[in-house]
Tab-separated table of C-alpha atoms in Angstrom:
chain	number	residue	atom	x	y	z
A	1	MET	CA	-65.408	-5.291	-22.948
A	2	GLU	CA	-66.511	-3.765	-19.663
A	3	GLN	CA	-65.717	-7.042	-17.906
A	4	GLU	CA	-62.156	-7.042	-19.301
A	5	ILE	CA	-61.680	-3.420	-18.254
A	6	SER	CA	-62.891	-4.217	-14.763
A	7	GLN	CA	-60.459	-7.179	-14.555
A	8	VAL	CA	-57.569	-4.989	-15.658
A	9	ALA	CA	-58.601	-2.338	-13.144
A	10	GLY	CA	-58.737	-4.996	-10.434
A	11	VAL	CA	-55.273	-6.230	-11.328
A	12	MET	CA	-53.906	-2.694	-11.331
A	13	GLU	CA	-55.573	-2.002	-8.009
A	14	ARG	CA	-54.060	-5.120	-6.445
A	15	PHE	CA	-50.669	-4.306	-7.951
A	16	GLY	CA	-50.883	-0.781	-6.588
A	17	ALA	CA	-51.783	-2.081	-3.145
A	18	TRP	CA	-48.914	-4.613	-3.310
A	19	ALA	CA	-46.495	-1.914	-4.515
A	20	ALA	CA	-47.614	0.391	-1.718
A	21	ASP	CA	-47.181	-2.339	0.866
A	22	MET	CA	-43.794	-3.316	-0.598
A	23	GLY	CA	-42.737	0.322	-0.638
A	24	VAL	CA	-43.590	0.597	3.039
A	25	LEU	CA	-41.661	-2.590	3.795
A	26	LEU	CA	-38.645	-1.447	1.767
A	27	PHE	CA	-38.765	1.922	3.499
A	28	GLU	CA	-38.847	0.243	6.906
A	29	ALA	CA	-35.977	-2.074	5.930
A	30	ALA	CA	-33.930	0.844	4.584
A	31	CYS	CA	-34.597	2.833	7.762
A	32	THR	CA	-33.516	-0.198	9.789
A	33	VAL	CA	-30.222	-0.419	7.900
A	34	ILE	CA	-29.573	3.337	8.152
A	35	VAL	CA	-30.417	3.492	11.860
A	36	GLY	CA	-28.389	0.320	12.440
A	37	ALA	CA	-25.366	1.797	10.641
A	38	ILE	CA	-25.591	4.949	12.772
A	39	LEU	CA	-25.924	2.927	15.983
A	40	ILE	CA	-23.022	0.666	14.993
A	41	ARG	CA	-20.853	3.712	14.310
A	42	LEU	CA	-21.787	5.293	17.633
A	43	GLY	CA	-21.246	1.986	19.383
A	44	ARG	CA	-17.805	1.644	17.788
A	45	LYS	CA	-16.792	5.085	19.035
A	46	GLY	CA	-18.086	4.276	22.502
A	47	LEU	CA	-16.263	0.944	22.519
A	48	GLU	CA	-13.023	2.608	21.372
A	49	LYS	CA	-13.283	5.161	24.192
A	50	LEU	CA	-13.996	2.393	26.684
A	51	LEU	CA	-11.027	0.359	25.466
A	52	ASN	CA	-8.747	3.400	25.574
A	53	MET	CA	-9.641	3.927	29.233
A	54	GLY	CA	-7.418	0.964	30.125
A	55	ILE	CA	-9.991	-1.619	31.194
A	56	TYR	CA	-7.421	-4.389	30.611
A	57	GLY	CA	-5.232	-3.333	33.510
A	58	ARG	CA	-2.081	-1.293	33.742
A	59	GLN	CA	0.287	-4.219	33.351
A	60	MET	CA	-0.589	-4.784	29.677
A	61	ASP	CA	1.727	-3.128	27.150
A	62	GLU	CA	0.386	-0.721	24.525
A	63	SER	CA	0.952	-2.985	21.510
A	64	ARG	CA	-1.022	-5.862	23.051
A	65	ARG	CA	-3.764	-3.420	24.097
A	66	GLN	CA	-4.085	-2.208	20.511
A	67	THR	CA	-4.246	-5.766	19.206
A	68	ILE	CA	-6.987	-6.734	21.654
A	69	SER	CA	-8.926	-3.553	20.861
A	70	GLN	CA	-8.827	-4.229	17.114
A	71	LEU	CA	-10.003	-7.808	17.535
A	72	LEU	CA	-12.856	-6.813	19.875
A	73	ILE	CA	-13.996	-4.074	17.491
A	74	ASN	CA	-13.966	-6.502	14.541
A	75	VAL	CA	-16.068	-9.022	16.486
A	76	TYR	CA	-18.465	-6.279	17.619
A	77	GLU	CA	-19.011	-4.983	14.080
A	78	GLY	CA	-19.529	-8.481	12.670
A	79	VAL	CA	-22.173	-9.393	15.257
A	80	ALA	CA	-23.869	-5.991	15.033
A	81	TRP	CA	-24.182	-6.049	11.238
A	82	PHE	CA	-25.498	-9.612	11.371
A	83	LEU	CA	-28.291	-8.482	13.716
A	84	VAL	CA	-29.075	-5.464	11.520
A	85	VAL	CA	-29.373	-7.661	8.410
A	86	VAL	CA	-31.631	-10.142	10.223
A	87	ILE	CA	-33.928	-7.353	11.470
A	88	ALA	CA	-34.046	-5.743	8.012
A	89	LEU	CA	-35.002	-9.068	6.404
A	90	SER	CA	-37.734	-9.579	8.982
A	91	LYS	CA	-39.147	-6.150	8.018
A	92	LEU	CA	-39.562	-7.536	4.485
A	93	ASN	CA	-41.687	-10.377	5.889
A	94	ILE	CA	-38.963	-12.883	5.121
A	95	ASN	CA	-39.031	-15.920	7.416
A	96	VAL	CA	-35.727	-15.410	9.207
A	97	ASN	CA	-35.954	-18.720	11.059
A	98	SER	CA	-36.166	-20.641	7.815
A	99	LEU	CA	-33.342	-18.557	6.371
A	100	LEU	CA	-31.145	-19.283	9.386
A	101	ALA	CA	-31.953	-22.992	9.115
A	102	VAL	CA	-31.026	-23.027	5.434
A	103	ALA	CA	-27.888	-21.031	6.229
A	104	GLY	CA	-27.002	-23.569	8.911
A	105	VAL	CA	-27.300	-26.490	6.530
A	106	GLY	CA	-25.371	-24.570	3.887
A	107	GLY	CA	-22.783	-23.649	6.474
A	108	ILE	CA	-22.148	-27.308	7.222
A	109	ALA	CA	-21.680	-28.016	3.527
A	110	VAL	CA	-19.421	-25.030	3.082
A	111	GLY	CA	-17.510	-25.984	6.203
A	112	PHE	CA	-16.131	-29.101	4.557
A	113	GLY	CA	-14.648	-26.908	1.841
A	114	ALA	CA	-13.490	-24.204	4.224
A	115	GLN	CA	-11.236	-26.218	6.490
A	116	SER	CA	-8.338	-23.883	5.800
A	117	LEU	CA	-10.469	-20.943	6.949
A	118	VAL	CA	-11.319	-22.742	10.188
A	119	LYS	CA	-7.660	-23.642	10.653
A	120	ASP	CA	-6.597	-20.026	10.125
A	121	THR	CA	-9.189	-18.761	12.608
A	122	LEU	CA	-8.273	-21.276	15.298
A	123	SER	CA	-4.572	-20.523	14.821
A	124	GLY	CA	-5.340	-16.813	15.129
A	125	LEU	CA	-7.138	-17.435	18.433
A	126	PHE	CA	-4.172	-19.377	19.817
A	127	ILE	CA	-1.716	-16.697	18.655
A	128	PHE	CA	-3.851	-14.044	20.318
A	129	PHE	CA	-4.470	-15.778	23.647
A	130	GLU	CA	-0.911	-17.106	23.964
A	131	ASN	CA	0.445	-13.615	23.204
A	132	GLN	CA	2.992	-14.983	20.723
A	133	PHE	CA	3.311	-11.556	19.059
A	134	VAL	CA	1.361	-8.322	18.769
A	135	VAL	CA	1.167	-5.363	16.400
A	136	GLY	CA	4.528	-3.594	16.292
A	137	ASP	CA	6.670	-6.652	17.054
A	138	THR	CA	9.537	-7.594	14.750
A	139	VAL	CA	9.215	-11.299	13.989
A	140	ASP	CA	10.054	-14.164	11.661
A	141	LEU	CA	6.909	-15.889	10.372
A	142	ALA	CA	6.518	-18.566	7.707
A	143	GLY	CA	10.042	-17.904	6.430
A	144	LEU	CA	9.510	-14.120	6.258
A	145	SER	CA	10.865	-11.320	8.449
A	146	GLY	CA	9.382	-7.933	9.245
A	147	THR	CA	7.181	-5.869	11.553
A	148	VAL	CA	3.613	-6.892	12.355
A	149	GLU	CA	1.275	-4.176	11.026
A	150	LYS	CA	-2.127	-5.793	11.478
A	151	MET	CA	-3.627	-8.909	13.019
A	152	THR	CA	-7.010	-10.513	12.446
A	153	LEU	CA	-8.313	-13.929	13.380
A	154	ARG	CA	-7.574	-15.122	9.829
A	155	VAL	CA	-4.406	-13.373	8.627
A	156	THR	CA	-1.362	-11.479	9.861
A	157	GLU	CA	0.043	-8.575	7.832
A	158	LEU	CA	3.838	-8.362	7.969
A	159	ARG	CA	5.821	-5.393	6.628
A	160	SER	CA	9.305	-6.431	5.519
A	161	PHE	CA	12.405	-4.286	5.965
A	162	GLU	CA	12.304	-3.559	2.228
A	163	GLY	CA	8.771	-2.183	2.572
A	164	ASP	CA	6.865	-5.135	1.075
A	165	LEU	CA	3.590	-6.084	2.784
A	166	HIS	CA	3.132	-9.835	3.288
A	167	VAL	CA	-0.331	-11.197	4.155
A	168	ILE	CA	0.172	-14.545	5.913
A	169	PRO	CA	-2.723	-16.906	6.769
A	170	ASN	CA	-2.486	-17.725	10.461
A	171	GLY	CA	-2.753	-21.434	9.686
A	172	GLU	CA	0.638	-21.295	7.935
A	173	ILE	CA	2.395	-19.898	11.022
A	174	THR	CA	4.040	-22.902	12.673
A	175	LEU	CA	7.168	-21.257	14.085
A	176	VAL	CA	7.406	-17.743	15.519
A	177	THR	CA	10.688	-15.968	16.242
A	178	ASN	CA	10.026	-12.743	18.132
A	179	HIS	CA	12.909	-10.257	18.131
A	180	THR	CA	11.262	-7.675	20.382
A	181	ARG	CA	10.502	-9.371	23.694
A	182	SER	CA	12.211	-8.121	26.884
A	183	PHE	CA	15.812	-8.021	25.599
A	184	HIS	CA	17.988	-9.100	22.710
A	185	ARG	CA	21.657	-9.862	22.190
A	186	ALA	CA	23.925	-8.149	19.715
A	187	VAL	CA	26.428	-10.563	18.136
A	188	VAL	CA	29.411	-9.266	16.167
A	189	ASP	CA	31.974	-11.540	14.515
A	190	VAL	CA	35.304	-10.212	13.258
A	191	GLN	CA	38.141	-12.012	11.514
A	192	VAL	CA	41.829	-11.139	11.732
A	193	GLU	CA	44.830	-12.407	9.824
A	194	TYR	CA	46.489	-15.603	11.048
A	195	GLU	CA	49.729	-13.672	11.419
A	196	GLU	CA	48.254	-11.391	14.117
A	197	ARG	CA	49.051	-12.062	17.788
A	198	LEU	CA	45.764	-13.113	19.324
A	199	ASP	CA	46.597	-11.874	22.823
A	200	LYS	CA	47.159	-8.388	21.386
A	201	VAL	CA	43.917	-8.537	19.382
A	202	ILE	CA	41.793	-9.707	22.321
A	203	ALA	CA	43.366	-7.169	24.678
A	204	ALA	CA	42.603	-4.355	22.216
A	205	LEU	CA	39.012	-5.533	21.822
A	206	GLU	CA	38.421	-5.819	25.571
A	207	LYS	CA	39.821	-2.315	26.107
A	208	GLU	CA	37.561	-0.909	23.396
A	209	MET	CA	34.507	-2.718	24.795
A	210	ARG	CA	35.137	-1.251	28.249
A	211	ALA	CA	35.568	2.201	26.721
A	212	CYS	CA	32.239	2.089	24.877
A	213	THR	CA	30.241	1.045	27.944
A	214	GLY	CA	27.404	3.491	28.498
A	215	GLN	CA	28.097	5.327	25.237
A	216	ILE	CA	25.942	3.264	22.861
A	217	GLU	CA	22.211	3.828	23.072
A	218	GLY	CA	20.214	0.682	23.716
A	219	MET	CA	23.154	-1.388	24.995
A	220	ASN	CA	22.997	-2.812	28.513
A	221	GLY	CA	26.262	-3.234	30.374
A	222	THR	CA	29.700	-3.965	28.952
A	223	PRO	CA	30.101	-6.056	25.766
A	224	GLU	CA	31.886	-9.361	26.274
A	225	CYS	CA	34.664	-10.669	24.057
A	226	LEU	CA	34.221	-14.437	23.873
A	227	GLY	CA	37.595	-14.975	22.214
A	228	VAL	CA	38.329	-17.284	19.275
A	229	VAL	CA	35.195	-19.056	18.036
A	230	GLY	CA	36.432	-20.322	14.683
A	231	LEU	CA	39.398	-20.878	12.408
A	232	GLU	CA	38.136	-19.875	8.984
A	233	GLU	CA	39.734	-20.101	5.563
A	234	SER	CA	40.524	-16.395	5.490
A	235	GLY	CA	41.354	-15.769	9.143
A	236	VAL	CA	40.700	-16.251	12.854
A	237	LYS	CA	37.133	-15.474	13.937
A	238	ILE	CA	36.548	-13.641	17.228
A	239	GLU	CA	33.075	-13.028	18.633
A	240	ILE	CA	31.717	-10.146	20.728
A	241	ILE	CA	28.283	-10.159	22.362
A	242	ALA	CA	26.275	-7.492	24.192
A	243	ASP	CA	22.847	-7.482	25.847
A	244	CYS	CA	20.514	-4.846	24.384
A	245	ALA	CA	17.048	-3.461	24.831
A	246	ALA	CA	14.299	-4.794	22.581
A	247	LYS	CA	14.624	-3.732	18.926
A	248	GLN	CA	18.020	-2.097	19.567
A	249	HIS	CA	20.429	-4.923	18.732
A	250	TRP	CA	20.752	-4.002	15.032
A	251	ALA	CA	21.824	-0.441	15.859
A	252	VAL	CA	24.180	-1.713	18.575
A	253	GLU	CA	25.794	-4.199	16.178
A	254	ARG	CA	26.374	-1.463	13.588
A	255	GLU	CA	28.000	0.818	16.158
A	256	LEU	CA	30.169	-1.975	17.574
A	257	ARG	CA	31.458	-2.852	14.095
A	258	ARG	CA	32.363	0.785	13.478
A	259	ARG	CA	34.228	1.050	16.785
A	260	ILE	CA	36.048	-2.254	16.230
A	261	LYS	CA	37.186	-1.102	12.777
A	262	ASP	CA	38.495	2.175	14.224
A	263	CYS	CA	40.222	0.261	17.037
A	264	PHE	CA	41.975	-2.078	14.607
A	265	ASP	CA	43.111	0.889	12.515
A	266	ARG	CA	44.637	2.560	15.584
A	267	GLU	CA	46.341	-0.625	16.796
A	268	GLY	CA	47.579	-1.651	13.349
A	269	ILE	CA	45.647	-4.924	13.410
A	270	ALA	CA	44.935	-6.365	9.972
A	271	MET	CA	41.473	-7.745	9.378
A	272	ALA	CA	41.205	-10.965	7.392
A	273	ARG	CA	40.750	-10.840	3.634
A	274	PRO	CA	39.727	-13.722	1.398
A	275	GLN	CA	42.894	-15.396	0.118
A	276	ARG	CA	43.722	-18.456	-1.932
A	277	VAL	CA	47.105	-20.118	-2.225
A	278	VAL	CA	47.759	-22.213	-5.365
A	279	HIS	CA	50.538	-24.817	-5.330
A	280	LEU	CA	51.841	-26.003	-8.722
A	281	LYS	CA	53.302	-29.487	-8.833
A	282	ASN	CA	55.128	-30.905	-11.862
A	283	GLU	CA	54.190	-34.396	-13.001
A	284	PRO	CA	57.101	-36.917	-13.067
A	285	ASN	CA	57.124	-37.256	-16.874
A	286	SER	CA	56.248	-33.658	-17.678
A	287	PRO	CA	58.951	-31.325	-18.950
A	288	GLU	CA	60.082	-28.592	-16.631
A	289	ARG	CA	58.938	-25.100	-17.513
C-alpha cells in the first residue's frame, strides 16, 4: 500500500513539475505574442509615418502612393507575424526547423492545388509594377465598371456606380480600361429629322459650342462638331467631341446635351424621333377594300 502511494506521489510530483515547466513555457510564448503584437503595431505606425513623408518622390501621384503604402504595410505585417509565431513556437520547445521543413513539403503539395492563387498573386504584382491602375481610378475590369476601392496582391475591390462592391481575383483581369488617366474625351451624339437643313443644324451647333467654351467645368478648349457620322433609321446622326480632364467627361457630356437641347429649341430644330412607315400593297387577286 505504501509503495502504491509513493508511486502515485511520484507521478503527481512529476506531473506538477511538468505542469510548472509547461506553464512557464506557455507564459513565455504568450508574452512573446503580446510583445510581438505591440511591436508590430508600433512598427506599423512608424512605417505609415515614414511612407507619408513622401519617400517615393514628389512626382508620384497620391493614389499610387496610397496603393504602394497599403501593399508595403500588408507585406510588413505578414512577415512580422510569421516571425512572431516562429519565436513563440520555439519558446514551447517545438523544433521550428522540422516544422518549417514539413511546411515546405506541404507547401509544395498545396502549391499544385493553389495554382489560381499563384496566378492571382503574380497578376497583382504585374498590375502594381506596371501601374495599370491604382486606388481611386475608374476602370473597366473583367466586364465590370466602377471605382477601385482596394488593391491587394490577390484581389481588386471595385465599387460599381450602383454601389455594389465587386471582388475580382487579379488572375481574371486580362483587359484594363482606365477612364482616369491624363485626359478623357466627351462624345455626344444627336439625331435630327431628315427634313432639317444640315447646314443650318451644323452652324447652330458650332455657334453653341463656341459660346460654351470656358463655361463648362472640366472641359478643355472648344468642343468640335464632327458633322454627319451616320444615317440612322430615325434621323441623321451628328457627333460632337470635347477634350476633358480626367473623370470629368460624364459631367461634360451631360452639360453639352442640355445646351444642345436648349439650342435646338431656340432654333426650331426638330430632333429625331423613332418612326415607322407601313406600306400596304393589295395582292393581284385580292378584293379591294
